[in-house]
Coordinates of C-alpha atoms and ligand atoms in Angstrom, one line a residue:
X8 CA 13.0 14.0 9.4
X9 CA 10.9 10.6 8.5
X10 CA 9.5 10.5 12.0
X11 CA 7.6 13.4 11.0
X12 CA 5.9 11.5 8.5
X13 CA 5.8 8.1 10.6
X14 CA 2.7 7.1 12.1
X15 CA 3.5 3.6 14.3
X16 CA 0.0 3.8 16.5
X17 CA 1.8 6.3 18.8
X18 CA -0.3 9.4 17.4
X19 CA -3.0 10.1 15.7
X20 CA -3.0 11.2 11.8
X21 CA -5.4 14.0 10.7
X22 CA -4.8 14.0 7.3
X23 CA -6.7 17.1 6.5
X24 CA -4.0 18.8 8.0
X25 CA -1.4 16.2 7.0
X26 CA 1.7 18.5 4.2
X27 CA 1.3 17.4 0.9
X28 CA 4.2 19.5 -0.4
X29 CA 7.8 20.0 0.8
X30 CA 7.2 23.1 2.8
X31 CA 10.5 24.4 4.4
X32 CA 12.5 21.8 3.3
X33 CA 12.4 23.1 -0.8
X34 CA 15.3 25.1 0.1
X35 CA 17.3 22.2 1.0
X36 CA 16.5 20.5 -2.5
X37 CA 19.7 20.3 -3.9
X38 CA 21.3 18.6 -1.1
X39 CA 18.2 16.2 -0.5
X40 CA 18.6 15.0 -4.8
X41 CA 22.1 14.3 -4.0
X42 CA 21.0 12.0 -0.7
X43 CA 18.5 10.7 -2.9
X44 CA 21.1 9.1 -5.5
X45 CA 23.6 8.5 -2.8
X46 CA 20.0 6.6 -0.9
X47 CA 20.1 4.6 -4.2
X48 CA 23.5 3.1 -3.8
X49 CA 22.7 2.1 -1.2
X50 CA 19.8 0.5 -2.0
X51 CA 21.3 -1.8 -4.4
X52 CA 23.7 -2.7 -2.0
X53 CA 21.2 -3.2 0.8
X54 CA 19.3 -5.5 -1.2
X55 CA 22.0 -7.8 -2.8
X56 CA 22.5 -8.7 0.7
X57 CA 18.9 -9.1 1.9
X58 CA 18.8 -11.8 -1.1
X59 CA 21.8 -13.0 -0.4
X60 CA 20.8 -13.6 3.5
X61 CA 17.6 -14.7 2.5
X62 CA 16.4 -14.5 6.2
X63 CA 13.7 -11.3 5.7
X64 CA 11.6 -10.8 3.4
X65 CA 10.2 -7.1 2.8
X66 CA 6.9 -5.7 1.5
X67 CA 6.5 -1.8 0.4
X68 CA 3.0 -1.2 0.6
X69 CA 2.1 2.1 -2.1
X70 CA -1.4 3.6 -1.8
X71 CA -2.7 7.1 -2.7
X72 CA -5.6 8.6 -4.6
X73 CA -5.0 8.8 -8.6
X74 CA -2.0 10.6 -10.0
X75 CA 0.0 10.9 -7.0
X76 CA 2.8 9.3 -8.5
X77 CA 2.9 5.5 -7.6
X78 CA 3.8 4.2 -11.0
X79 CA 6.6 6.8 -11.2
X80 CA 7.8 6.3 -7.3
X81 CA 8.5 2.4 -7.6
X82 CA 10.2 3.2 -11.5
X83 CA 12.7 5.8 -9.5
X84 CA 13.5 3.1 -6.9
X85 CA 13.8 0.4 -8.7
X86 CA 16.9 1.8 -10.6
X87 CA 19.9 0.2 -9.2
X88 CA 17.9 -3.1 -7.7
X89 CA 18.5 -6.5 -8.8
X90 CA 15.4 -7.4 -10.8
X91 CA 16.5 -10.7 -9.7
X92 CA 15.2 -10.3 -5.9
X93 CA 12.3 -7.6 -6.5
X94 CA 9.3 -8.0 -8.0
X95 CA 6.2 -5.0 -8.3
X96 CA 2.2 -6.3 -8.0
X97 CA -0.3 -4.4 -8.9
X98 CA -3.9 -4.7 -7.8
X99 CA -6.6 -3.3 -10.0
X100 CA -10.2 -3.9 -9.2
X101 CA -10.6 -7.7 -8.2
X102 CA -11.4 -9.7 -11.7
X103 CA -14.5 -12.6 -10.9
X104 CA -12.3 -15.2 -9.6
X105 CA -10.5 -12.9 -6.9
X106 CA -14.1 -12.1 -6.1
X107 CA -14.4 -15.9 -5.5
X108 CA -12.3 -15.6 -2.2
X109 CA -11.3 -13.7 1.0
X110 CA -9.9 -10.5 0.0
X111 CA -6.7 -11.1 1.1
X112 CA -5.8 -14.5 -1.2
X113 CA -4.7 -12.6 -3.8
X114 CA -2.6 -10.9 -1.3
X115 CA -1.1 -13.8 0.0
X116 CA -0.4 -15.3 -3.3
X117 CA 2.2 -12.4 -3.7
X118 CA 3.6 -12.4 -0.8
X119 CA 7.4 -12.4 -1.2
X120 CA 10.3 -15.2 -0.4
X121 CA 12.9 -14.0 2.5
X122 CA 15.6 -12.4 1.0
X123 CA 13.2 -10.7 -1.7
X124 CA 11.5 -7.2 -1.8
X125 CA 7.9 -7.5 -3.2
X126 CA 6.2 -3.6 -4.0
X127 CA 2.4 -4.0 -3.8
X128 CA 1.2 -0.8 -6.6
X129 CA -2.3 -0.9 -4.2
X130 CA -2.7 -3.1 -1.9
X131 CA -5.3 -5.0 0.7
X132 CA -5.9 -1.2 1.7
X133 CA -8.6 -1.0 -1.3
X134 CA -10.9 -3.6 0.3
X135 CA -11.2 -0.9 3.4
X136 CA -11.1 2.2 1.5
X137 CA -12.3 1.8 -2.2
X138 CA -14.8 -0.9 -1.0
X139 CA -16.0 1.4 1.4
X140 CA -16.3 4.9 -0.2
X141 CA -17.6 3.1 -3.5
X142 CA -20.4 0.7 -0.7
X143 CA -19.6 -2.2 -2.4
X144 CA -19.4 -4.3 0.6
X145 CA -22.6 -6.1 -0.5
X146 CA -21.6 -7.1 -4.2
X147 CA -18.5 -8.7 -2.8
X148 CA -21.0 -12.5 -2.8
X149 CA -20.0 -12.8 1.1
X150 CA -22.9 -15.0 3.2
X151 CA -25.7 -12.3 5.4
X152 CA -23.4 -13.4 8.7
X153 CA -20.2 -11.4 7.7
X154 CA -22.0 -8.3 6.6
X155 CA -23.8 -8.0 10.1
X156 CA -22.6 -7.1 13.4
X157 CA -19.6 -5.2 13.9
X158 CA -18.7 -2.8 11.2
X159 CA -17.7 -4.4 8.9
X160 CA -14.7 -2.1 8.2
X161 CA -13.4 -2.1 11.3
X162 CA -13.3 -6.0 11.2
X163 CA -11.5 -5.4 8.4
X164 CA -8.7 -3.5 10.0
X165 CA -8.7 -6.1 12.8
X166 CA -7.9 -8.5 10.1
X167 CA -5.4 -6.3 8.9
X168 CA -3.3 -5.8 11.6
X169 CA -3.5 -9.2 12.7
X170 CA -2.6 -10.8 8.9
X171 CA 0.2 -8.1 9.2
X172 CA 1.4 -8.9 12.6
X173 CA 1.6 -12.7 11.7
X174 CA 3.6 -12.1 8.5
X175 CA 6.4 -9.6 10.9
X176 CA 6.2 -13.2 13.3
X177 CA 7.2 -15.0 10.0
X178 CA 9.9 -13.4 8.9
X179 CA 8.2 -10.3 6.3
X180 CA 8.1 -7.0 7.1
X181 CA 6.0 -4.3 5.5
X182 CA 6.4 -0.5 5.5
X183 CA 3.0 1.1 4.2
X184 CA 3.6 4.6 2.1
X185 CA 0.6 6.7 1.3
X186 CA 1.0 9.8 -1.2
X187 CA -0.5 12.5 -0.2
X188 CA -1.3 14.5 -3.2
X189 CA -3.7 17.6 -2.8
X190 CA -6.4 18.4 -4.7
X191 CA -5.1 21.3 -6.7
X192 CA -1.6 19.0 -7.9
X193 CA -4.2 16.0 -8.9
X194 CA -6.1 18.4 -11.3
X195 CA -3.0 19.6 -12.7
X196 CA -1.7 16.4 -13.0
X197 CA -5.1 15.1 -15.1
X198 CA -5.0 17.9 -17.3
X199 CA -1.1 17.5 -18.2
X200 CA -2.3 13.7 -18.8
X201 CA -5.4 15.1 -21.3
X202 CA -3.0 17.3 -23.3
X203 CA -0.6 15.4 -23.9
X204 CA -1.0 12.3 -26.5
X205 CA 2.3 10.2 -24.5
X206 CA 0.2 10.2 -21.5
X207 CA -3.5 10.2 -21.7
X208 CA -3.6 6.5 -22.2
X209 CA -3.3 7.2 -18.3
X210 CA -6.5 8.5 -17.9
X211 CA -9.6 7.1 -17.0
X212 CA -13.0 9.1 -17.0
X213 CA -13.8 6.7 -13.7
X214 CA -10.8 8.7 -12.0
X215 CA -12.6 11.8 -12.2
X216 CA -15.6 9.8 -10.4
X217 CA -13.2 9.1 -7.6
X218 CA -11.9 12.7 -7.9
X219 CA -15.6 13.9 -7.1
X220 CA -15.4 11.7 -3.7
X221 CA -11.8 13.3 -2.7
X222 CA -13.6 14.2 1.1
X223 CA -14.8 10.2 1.3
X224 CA -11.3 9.1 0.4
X225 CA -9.4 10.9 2.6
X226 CA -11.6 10.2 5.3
X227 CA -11.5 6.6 4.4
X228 CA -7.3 6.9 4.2
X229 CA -7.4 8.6 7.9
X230 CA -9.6 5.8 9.5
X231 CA -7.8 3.0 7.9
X232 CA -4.3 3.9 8.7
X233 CA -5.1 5.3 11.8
X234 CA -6.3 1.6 12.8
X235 CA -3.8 -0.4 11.1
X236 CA -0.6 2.2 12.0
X237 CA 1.4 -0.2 13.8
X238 CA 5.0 -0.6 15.2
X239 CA 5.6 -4.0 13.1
X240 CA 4.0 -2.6 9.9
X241 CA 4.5 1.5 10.3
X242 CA 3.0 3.8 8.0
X243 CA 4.4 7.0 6.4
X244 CA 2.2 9.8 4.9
X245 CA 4.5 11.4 2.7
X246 CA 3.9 14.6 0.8
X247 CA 3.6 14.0 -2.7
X248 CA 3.3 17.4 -4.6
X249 CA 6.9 17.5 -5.1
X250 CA 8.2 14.4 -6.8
X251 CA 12.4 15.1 -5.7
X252 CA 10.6 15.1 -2.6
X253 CA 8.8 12.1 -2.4
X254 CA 11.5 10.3 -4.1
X255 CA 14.2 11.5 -1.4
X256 CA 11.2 10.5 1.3
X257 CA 11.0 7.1 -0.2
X258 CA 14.5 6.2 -0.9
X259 CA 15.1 7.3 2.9
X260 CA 12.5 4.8 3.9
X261 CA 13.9 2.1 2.3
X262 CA 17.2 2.9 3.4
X263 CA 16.5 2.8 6.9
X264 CA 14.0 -0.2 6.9
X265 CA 16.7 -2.3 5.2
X266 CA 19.8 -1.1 7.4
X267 CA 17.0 -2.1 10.3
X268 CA 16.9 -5.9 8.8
X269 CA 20.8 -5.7 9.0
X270 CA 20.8 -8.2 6.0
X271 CA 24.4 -10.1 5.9
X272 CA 26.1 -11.8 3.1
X273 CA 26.3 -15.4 4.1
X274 CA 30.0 -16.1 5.9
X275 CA 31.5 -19.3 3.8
X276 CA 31.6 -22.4 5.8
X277 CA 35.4 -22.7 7.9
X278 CA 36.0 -26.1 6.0
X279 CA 35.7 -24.5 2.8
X280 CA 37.2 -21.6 4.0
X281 CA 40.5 -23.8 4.6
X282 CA 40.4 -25.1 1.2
X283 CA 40.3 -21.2 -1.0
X284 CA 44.3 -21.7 -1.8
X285 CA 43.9 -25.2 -2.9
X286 CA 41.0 -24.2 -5.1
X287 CA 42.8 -21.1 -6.3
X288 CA 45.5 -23.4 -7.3
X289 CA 43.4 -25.6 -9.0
X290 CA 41.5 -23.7 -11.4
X291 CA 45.1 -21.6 -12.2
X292 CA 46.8 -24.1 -13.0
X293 CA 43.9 -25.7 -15.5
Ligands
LIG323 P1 -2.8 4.4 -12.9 O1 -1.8 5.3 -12.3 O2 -2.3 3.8 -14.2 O3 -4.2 5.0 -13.1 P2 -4.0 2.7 -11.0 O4 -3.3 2.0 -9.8 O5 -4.9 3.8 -10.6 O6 -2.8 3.2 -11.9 P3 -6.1 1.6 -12.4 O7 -6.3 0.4 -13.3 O8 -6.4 3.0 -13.0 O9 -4.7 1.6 -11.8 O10 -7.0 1.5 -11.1 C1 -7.1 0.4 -10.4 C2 -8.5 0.6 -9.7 O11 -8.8 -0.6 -9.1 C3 -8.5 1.7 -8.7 O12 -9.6 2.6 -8.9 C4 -8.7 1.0 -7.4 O13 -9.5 1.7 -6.4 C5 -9.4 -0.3 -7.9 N1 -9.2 -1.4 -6.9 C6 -8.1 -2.0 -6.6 N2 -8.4 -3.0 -5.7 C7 -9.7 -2.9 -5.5 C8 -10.5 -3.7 -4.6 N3 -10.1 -4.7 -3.9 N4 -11.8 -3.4 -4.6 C9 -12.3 -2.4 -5.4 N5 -11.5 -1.6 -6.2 C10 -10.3 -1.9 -6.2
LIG324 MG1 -6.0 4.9 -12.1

């Protein structure tokens, strides 16, 4: 089912068209919450070993447009993970001295060890989406020479892909998720927010700005992933109307990815090994 939503550079995503709720499969949604839980398990056991192996480290990649459920995604899959080995970075608007350098040094100052999970809430993708539906390629303070030429976007995703491909060479994978949350879910969404006191500290009058430039954002999403969809770094659009939905798609994803890495606990060296009974011996008779 997840190559459905897979987009490796081997088709092209029109996301337009792209499901943003579960379709045929809400009549297999009882069955899917129980593979979700059983995904979970799994998922803690998946990523003791990762940190245990230390060898890969892993990078889950979660953009969408407000509301589509990001904050609530990475809180469902991080039940059952060590907090030891996982750590969740969000990235807001860049503060002045972020603006002070290349877009992607905050980035890199998050990257995550081998053997650890790191879950980027927003990502590099803002500086070739937000910065580009919201033009503010020219505040960013960057010399006349890299704002001419090429476009400057499509640079961009060049320096994506190769800043991805070179972190795959190193020993970090990523895996790129996008919600896709229509428009009619998103008001809904807002307006439970505004009624309800628990939640409106949620809300931010700018995300009805952003709400007004849906068409630009989605066109934005499209180019970017279509140029940065790669085989190392895959991206999956997943629909995002139906959180047991997402949360199934998600917990799939990581599933997979991790049983890809094949993390293994580390074997004990054969010298020690030999030793166990005399150390068993030792500490029970203490
Ligand atoms: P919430 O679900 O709580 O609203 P959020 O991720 O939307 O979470 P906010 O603080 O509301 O968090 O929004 C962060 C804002 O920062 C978004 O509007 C996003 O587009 C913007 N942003 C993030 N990175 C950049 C960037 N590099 N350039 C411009 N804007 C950015
Ligand atoms: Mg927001």
């Amino acid at each position: 089912m997840l190559q459905e939503f897979r987009f490796d550079g081997t088709r092209i995503l029109d996301l337009t068209q792209a499901a943003t709720g579960a379709g045929l499969y809400a009549d297999d949604k009882k069955a899917l919450k129980a593979k979700t839980d059983g995904n979970l398990e799994k998922l803690a056991v998946l990523q003791e070993k990762l940190y245990a192996d230390g060898h890969e480290g892993l990078i889950v990649v979660l953009q969408a447009m407000d509301a589509a459920g990001k904050d609530s995604t990475i809180k469902h899959v991080m039940t059952g993970m060590n907090p030891q080995g996982v750590r969740v970075h969000p990235f807001k608007a860049p503060n002045s001295a972020e603006l002070k350098h290349d877009y992607l040094w905050r980035v890199a100052k998050c990257l995550p060890a081998r053997g650890e999970i790191a879950i980027f809430n927003r990502s590099h993708y803002e500086d070739c989406v937000a910065v580009r539906v919201r033009h503010l390629e020219n505040g960013l303070g960057l010399p006349g020479r890299c704002l001419t030429g090429d476009d400057f976007f499509v640079r961009r995703y060049r320096q994506i892909v190769d800043f991805e491909k070179y972190l795959y060479e190193n020993g970090v994978r990523m895996v790129k998720i996008f919600l896709n949350v229509s428009e009619k879910e998103q008001k809904k969404r807002f307006l439970e927010r505004l009624n309800n006191p628990e939640k409106n500290w949620k809300f931010s009058k700018s995300d009805l700005d952003d709400r007004a430039l849906w068409d630009d954002f989605l066109k934005a999403y499209e180019d970017a992933i279509n140029a940065t969809a790669t085989a190392c770094a895959p991206w999956y659009v997943l629909p995002a109307d139906n959180k047991w939905f997402t949360r199934y798609l998600v917990s799939e994803i990581l599933v997979r990815t991790l049983e890809d890495m094949d993390p293994r606990y580390p074997v004990m060296p054969a010298e020690l090994e030999e030793e166990i009974p005399e150390l068993v011996a030792r500490l029970e008779n203490e």
